[in-house]
PDB file of C-alpha atoms in Angstrom:
ATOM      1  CA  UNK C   1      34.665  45.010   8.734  1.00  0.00           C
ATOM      2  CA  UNK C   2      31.846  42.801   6.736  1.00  0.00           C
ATOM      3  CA  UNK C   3      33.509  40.121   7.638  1.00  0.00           C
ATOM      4  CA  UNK C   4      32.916  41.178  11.428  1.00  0.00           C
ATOM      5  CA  UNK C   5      29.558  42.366  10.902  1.00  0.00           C
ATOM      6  CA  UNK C   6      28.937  39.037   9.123  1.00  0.00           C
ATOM      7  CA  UNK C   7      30.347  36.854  12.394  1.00  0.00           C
ATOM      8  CA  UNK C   8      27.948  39.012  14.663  1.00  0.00           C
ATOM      9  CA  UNK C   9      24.472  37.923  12.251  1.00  0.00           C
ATOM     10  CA  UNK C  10      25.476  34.711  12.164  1.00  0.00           C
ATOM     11  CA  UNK C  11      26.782  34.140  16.087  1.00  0.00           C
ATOM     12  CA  UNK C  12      23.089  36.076  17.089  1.00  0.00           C
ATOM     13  CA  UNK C  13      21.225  33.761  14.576  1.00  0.00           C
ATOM     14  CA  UNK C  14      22.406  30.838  16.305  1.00  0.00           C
ATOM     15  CA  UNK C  15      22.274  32.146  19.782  1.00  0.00           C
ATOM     16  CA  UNK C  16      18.748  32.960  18.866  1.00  0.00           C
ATOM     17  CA  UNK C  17      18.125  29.273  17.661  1.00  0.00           C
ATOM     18  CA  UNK C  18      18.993  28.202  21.479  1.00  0.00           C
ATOM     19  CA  UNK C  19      17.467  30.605  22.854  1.00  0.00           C
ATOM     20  CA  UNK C  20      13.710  29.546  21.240  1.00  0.00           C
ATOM     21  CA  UNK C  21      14.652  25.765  21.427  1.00  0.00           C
ATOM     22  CA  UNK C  22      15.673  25.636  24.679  1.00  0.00           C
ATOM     23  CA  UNK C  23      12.234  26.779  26.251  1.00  0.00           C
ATOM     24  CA  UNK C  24      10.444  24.422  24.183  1.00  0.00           C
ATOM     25  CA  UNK C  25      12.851  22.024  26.037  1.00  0.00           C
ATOM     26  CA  UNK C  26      11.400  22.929  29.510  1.00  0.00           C
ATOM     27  CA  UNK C  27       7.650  22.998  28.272  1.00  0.00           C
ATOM     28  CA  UNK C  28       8.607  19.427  27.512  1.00  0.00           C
ATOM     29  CA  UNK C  29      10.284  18.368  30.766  1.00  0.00           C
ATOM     30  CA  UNK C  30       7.428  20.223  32.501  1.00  0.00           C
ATOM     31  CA  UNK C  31       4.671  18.328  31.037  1.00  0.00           C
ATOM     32  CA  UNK C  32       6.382  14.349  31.686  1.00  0.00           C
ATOM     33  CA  UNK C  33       5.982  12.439  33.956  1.00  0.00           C
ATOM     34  CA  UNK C  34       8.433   9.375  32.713  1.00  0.00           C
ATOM     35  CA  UNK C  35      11.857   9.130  34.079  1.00  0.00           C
ATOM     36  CA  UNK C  36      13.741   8.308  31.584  1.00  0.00           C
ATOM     37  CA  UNK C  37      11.930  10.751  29.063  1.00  0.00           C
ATOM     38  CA  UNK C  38      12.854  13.644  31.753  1.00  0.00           C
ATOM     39  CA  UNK C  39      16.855  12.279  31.909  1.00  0.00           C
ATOM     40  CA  UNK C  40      16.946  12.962  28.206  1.00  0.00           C
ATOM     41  CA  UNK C  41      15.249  16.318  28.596  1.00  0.00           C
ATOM     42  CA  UNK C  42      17.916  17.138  30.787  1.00  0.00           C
ATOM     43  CA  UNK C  43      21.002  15.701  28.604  1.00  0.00           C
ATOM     44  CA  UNK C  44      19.530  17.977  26.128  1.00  0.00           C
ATOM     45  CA  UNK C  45      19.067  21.157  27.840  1.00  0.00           C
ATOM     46  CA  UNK C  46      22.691  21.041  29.076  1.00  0.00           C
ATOM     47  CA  UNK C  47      24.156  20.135  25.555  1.00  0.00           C
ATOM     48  CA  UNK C  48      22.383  23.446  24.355  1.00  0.00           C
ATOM     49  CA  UNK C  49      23.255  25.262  27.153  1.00  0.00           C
ATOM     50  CA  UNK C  50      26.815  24.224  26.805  1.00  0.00           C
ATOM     51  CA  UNK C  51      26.700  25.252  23.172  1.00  0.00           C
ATOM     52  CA  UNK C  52      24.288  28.349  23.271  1.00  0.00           C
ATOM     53  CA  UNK C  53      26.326  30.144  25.880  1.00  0.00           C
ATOM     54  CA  UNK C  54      29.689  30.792  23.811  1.00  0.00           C
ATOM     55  CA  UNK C  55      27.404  31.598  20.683  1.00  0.00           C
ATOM     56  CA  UNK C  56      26.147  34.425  23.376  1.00  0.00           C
ATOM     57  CA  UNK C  57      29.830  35.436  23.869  1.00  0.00           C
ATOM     58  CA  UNK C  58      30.654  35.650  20.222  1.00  0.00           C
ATOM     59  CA  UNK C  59      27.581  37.645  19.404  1.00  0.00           C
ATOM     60  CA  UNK C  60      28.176  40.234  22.271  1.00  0.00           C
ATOM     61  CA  UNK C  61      31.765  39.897  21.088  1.00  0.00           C
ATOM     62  CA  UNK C  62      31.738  40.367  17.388  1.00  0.00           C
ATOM     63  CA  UNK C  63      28.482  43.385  17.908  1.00  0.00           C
ATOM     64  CA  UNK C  64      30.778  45.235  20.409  1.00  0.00           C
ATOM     65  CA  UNK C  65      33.768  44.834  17.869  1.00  0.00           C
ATOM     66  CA  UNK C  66      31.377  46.514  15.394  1.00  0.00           C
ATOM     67  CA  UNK C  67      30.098  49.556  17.525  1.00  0.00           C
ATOM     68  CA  UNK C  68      33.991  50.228  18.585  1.00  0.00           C
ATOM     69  CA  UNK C  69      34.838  50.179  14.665  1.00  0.00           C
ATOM     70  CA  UNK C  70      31.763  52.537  14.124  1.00  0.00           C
ATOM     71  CA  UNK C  71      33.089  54.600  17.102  1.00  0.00           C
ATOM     72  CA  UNK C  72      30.533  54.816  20.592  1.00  0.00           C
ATOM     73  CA  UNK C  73      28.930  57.649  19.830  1.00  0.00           C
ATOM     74  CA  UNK C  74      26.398  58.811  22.093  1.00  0.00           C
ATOM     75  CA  UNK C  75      24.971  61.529  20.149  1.00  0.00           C
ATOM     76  CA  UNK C  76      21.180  62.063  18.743  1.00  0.00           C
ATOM     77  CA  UNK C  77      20.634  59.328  15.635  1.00  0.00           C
ATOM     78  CA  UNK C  78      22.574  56.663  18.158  1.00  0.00           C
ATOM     79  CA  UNK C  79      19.118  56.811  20.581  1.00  0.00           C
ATOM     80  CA  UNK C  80      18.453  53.112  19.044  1.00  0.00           C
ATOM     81  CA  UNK C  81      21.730  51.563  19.638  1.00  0.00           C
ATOM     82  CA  UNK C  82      20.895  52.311  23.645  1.00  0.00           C
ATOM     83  CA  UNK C  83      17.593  50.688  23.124  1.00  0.00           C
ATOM     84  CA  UNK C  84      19.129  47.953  21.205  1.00  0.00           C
ATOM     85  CA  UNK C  85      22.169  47.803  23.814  1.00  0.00           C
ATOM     86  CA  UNK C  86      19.150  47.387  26.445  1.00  0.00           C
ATOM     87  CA  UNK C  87      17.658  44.699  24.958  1.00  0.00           C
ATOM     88  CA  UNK C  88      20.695  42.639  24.517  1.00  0.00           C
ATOM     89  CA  UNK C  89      21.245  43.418  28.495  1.00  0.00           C
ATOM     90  CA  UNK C  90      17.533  41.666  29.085  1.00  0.00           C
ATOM     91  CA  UNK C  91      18.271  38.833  26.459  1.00  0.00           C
ATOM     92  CA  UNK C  92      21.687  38.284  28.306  1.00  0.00           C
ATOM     93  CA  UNK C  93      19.294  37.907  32.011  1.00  0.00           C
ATOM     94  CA  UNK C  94      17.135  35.758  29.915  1.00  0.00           C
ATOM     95  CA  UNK C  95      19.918  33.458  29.125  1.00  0.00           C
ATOM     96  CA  UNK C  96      21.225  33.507  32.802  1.00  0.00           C
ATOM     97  CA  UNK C  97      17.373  32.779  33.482  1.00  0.00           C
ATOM     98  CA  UNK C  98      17.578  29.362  31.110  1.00  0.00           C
ATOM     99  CA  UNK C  99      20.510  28.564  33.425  1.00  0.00           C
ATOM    100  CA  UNK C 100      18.606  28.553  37.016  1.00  0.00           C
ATOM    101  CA  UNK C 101      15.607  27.016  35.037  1.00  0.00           C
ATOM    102  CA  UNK C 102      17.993  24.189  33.948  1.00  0.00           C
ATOM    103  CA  UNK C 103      19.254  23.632  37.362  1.00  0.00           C
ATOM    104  CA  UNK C 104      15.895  23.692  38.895  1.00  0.00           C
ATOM    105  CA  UNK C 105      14.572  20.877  36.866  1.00  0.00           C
ATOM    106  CA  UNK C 106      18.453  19.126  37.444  1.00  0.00           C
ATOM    107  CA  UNK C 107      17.542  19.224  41.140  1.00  0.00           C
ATOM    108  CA  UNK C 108      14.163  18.665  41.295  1.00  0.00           C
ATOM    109  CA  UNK C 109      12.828  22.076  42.292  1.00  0.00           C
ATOM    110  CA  UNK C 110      11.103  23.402  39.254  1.00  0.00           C
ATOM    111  CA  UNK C 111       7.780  24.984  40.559  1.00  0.00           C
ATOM    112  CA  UNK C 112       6.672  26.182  36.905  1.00  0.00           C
ATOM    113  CA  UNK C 113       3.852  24.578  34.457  1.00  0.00           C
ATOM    114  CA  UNK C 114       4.843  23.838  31.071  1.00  0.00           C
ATOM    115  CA  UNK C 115       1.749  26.863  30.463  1.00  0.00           C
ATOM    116  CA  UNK C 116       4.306  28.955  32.016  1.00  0.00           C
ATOM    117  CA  UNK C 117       6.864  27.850  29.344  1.00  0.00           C
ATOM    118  CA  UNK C 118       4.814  28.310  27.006  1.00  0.00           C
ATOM    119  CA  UNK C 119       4.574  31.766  28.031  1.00  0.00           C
ATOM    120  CA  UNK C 120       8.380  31.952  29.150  1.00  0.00           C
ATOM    121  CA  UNK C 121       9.619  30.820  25.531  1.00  0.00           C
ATOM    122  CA  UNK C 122       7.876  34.231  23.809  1.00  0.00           C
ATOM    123  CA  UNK C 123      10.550  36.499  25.613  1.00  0.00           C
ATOM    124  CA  UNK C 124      13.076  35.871  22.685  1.00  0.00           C
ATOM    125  CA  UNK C 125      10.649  36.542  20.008  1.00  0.00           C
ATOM    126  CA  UNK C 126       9.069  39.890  20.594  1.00  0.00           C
ATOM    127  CA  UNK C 127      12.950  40.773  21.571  1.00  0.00           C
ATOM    128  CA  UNK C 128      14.114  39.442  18.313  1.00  0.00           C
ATOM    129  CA  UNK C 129      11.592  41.637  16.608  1.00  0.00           C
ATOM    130  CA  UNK C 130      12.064  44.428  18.645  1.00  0.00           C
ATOM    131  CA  UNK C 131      15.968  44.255  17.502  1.00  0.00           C
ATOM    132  CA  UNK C 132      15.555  44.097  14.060  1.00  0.00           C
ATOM    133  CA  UNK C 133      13.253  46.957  14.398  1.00  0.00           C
ATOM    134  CA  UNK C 134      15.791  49.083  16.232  1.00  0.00           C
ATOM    135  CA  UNK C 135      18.783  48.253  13.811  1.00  0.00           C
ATOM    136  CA  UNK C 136      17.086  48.235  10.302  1.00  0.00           C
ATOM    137  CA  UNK C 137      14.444  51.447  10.744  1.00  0.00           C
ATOM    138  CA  UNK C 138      16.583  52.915  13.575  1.00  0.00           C
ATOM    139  CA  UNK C 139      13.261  55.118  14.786  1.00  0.00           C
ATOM    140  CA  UNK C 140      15.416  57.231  17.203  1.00  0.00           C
TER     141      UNK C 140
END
């Protein structure tokens, strides 16, 4: 079972990694005006995309694996696992988020600033912190 808990750190961490990258990304492609500059900007965001989304299976995967093994108990001292289970839903809209944002700039339609990005790419973070919270000091 480490070895499963082990997979789900290290599938999150990296799902994590494209999930704080990949804003920066748009802040970028918001903020040039240079054509060639915004093709590569694209070709980037795509490549992560490509690669962050089965890191986001595997890290879903590997933490469900884990609760079944640990049984899905619903009972008081589990309150923090729905919170948890909550934020993962939000971080998993996020990520489906990333996608239209990607396919906005790919078309031409992207109506946000890169200030907005700026504000956009924080979502992960206080998530991320939230998370650890949740898991480590399980308030609830």
């Amino acid at each position: 079972m480490l070895w499963v808990k082990a997979l789900h750190i290290i599938f999150v961490t990296s799902w994590f990694a494209g999930l704080f990258y990949l804003p920066r990304l748009f802040v970028n492609h918001a903020m040039t005006e240079d054509a060639a500059t915004r093709e590569r900007l694209q070709l980037m965001e795509r490549k992560l995309l490509r690669f962050m989304t089965p890191l986001a299976v595997l890290a879903i995967g590997f933490g469900l694996w884990t609760w079944a093994y640990y049984g899905f108990y619903a009972g008081a001292g589990w309150r923090w696992m729905h919170a948890k289970l909550l934020l993962v839903a939000l971080l998993v809209g996020y990520h489906g988020w990333c996608w239209q944002l990607y396919r906005d700039f790919a078309t031409g339609r992207n109506r946000h600033s890169h200030v907005w990005f700026r504000w956009f790419n924080e979502f992960p973070v206080l998530v991320l912190f939230a998370v650890v919270i949740l898991v480590v000091v399980k308030p609830f």
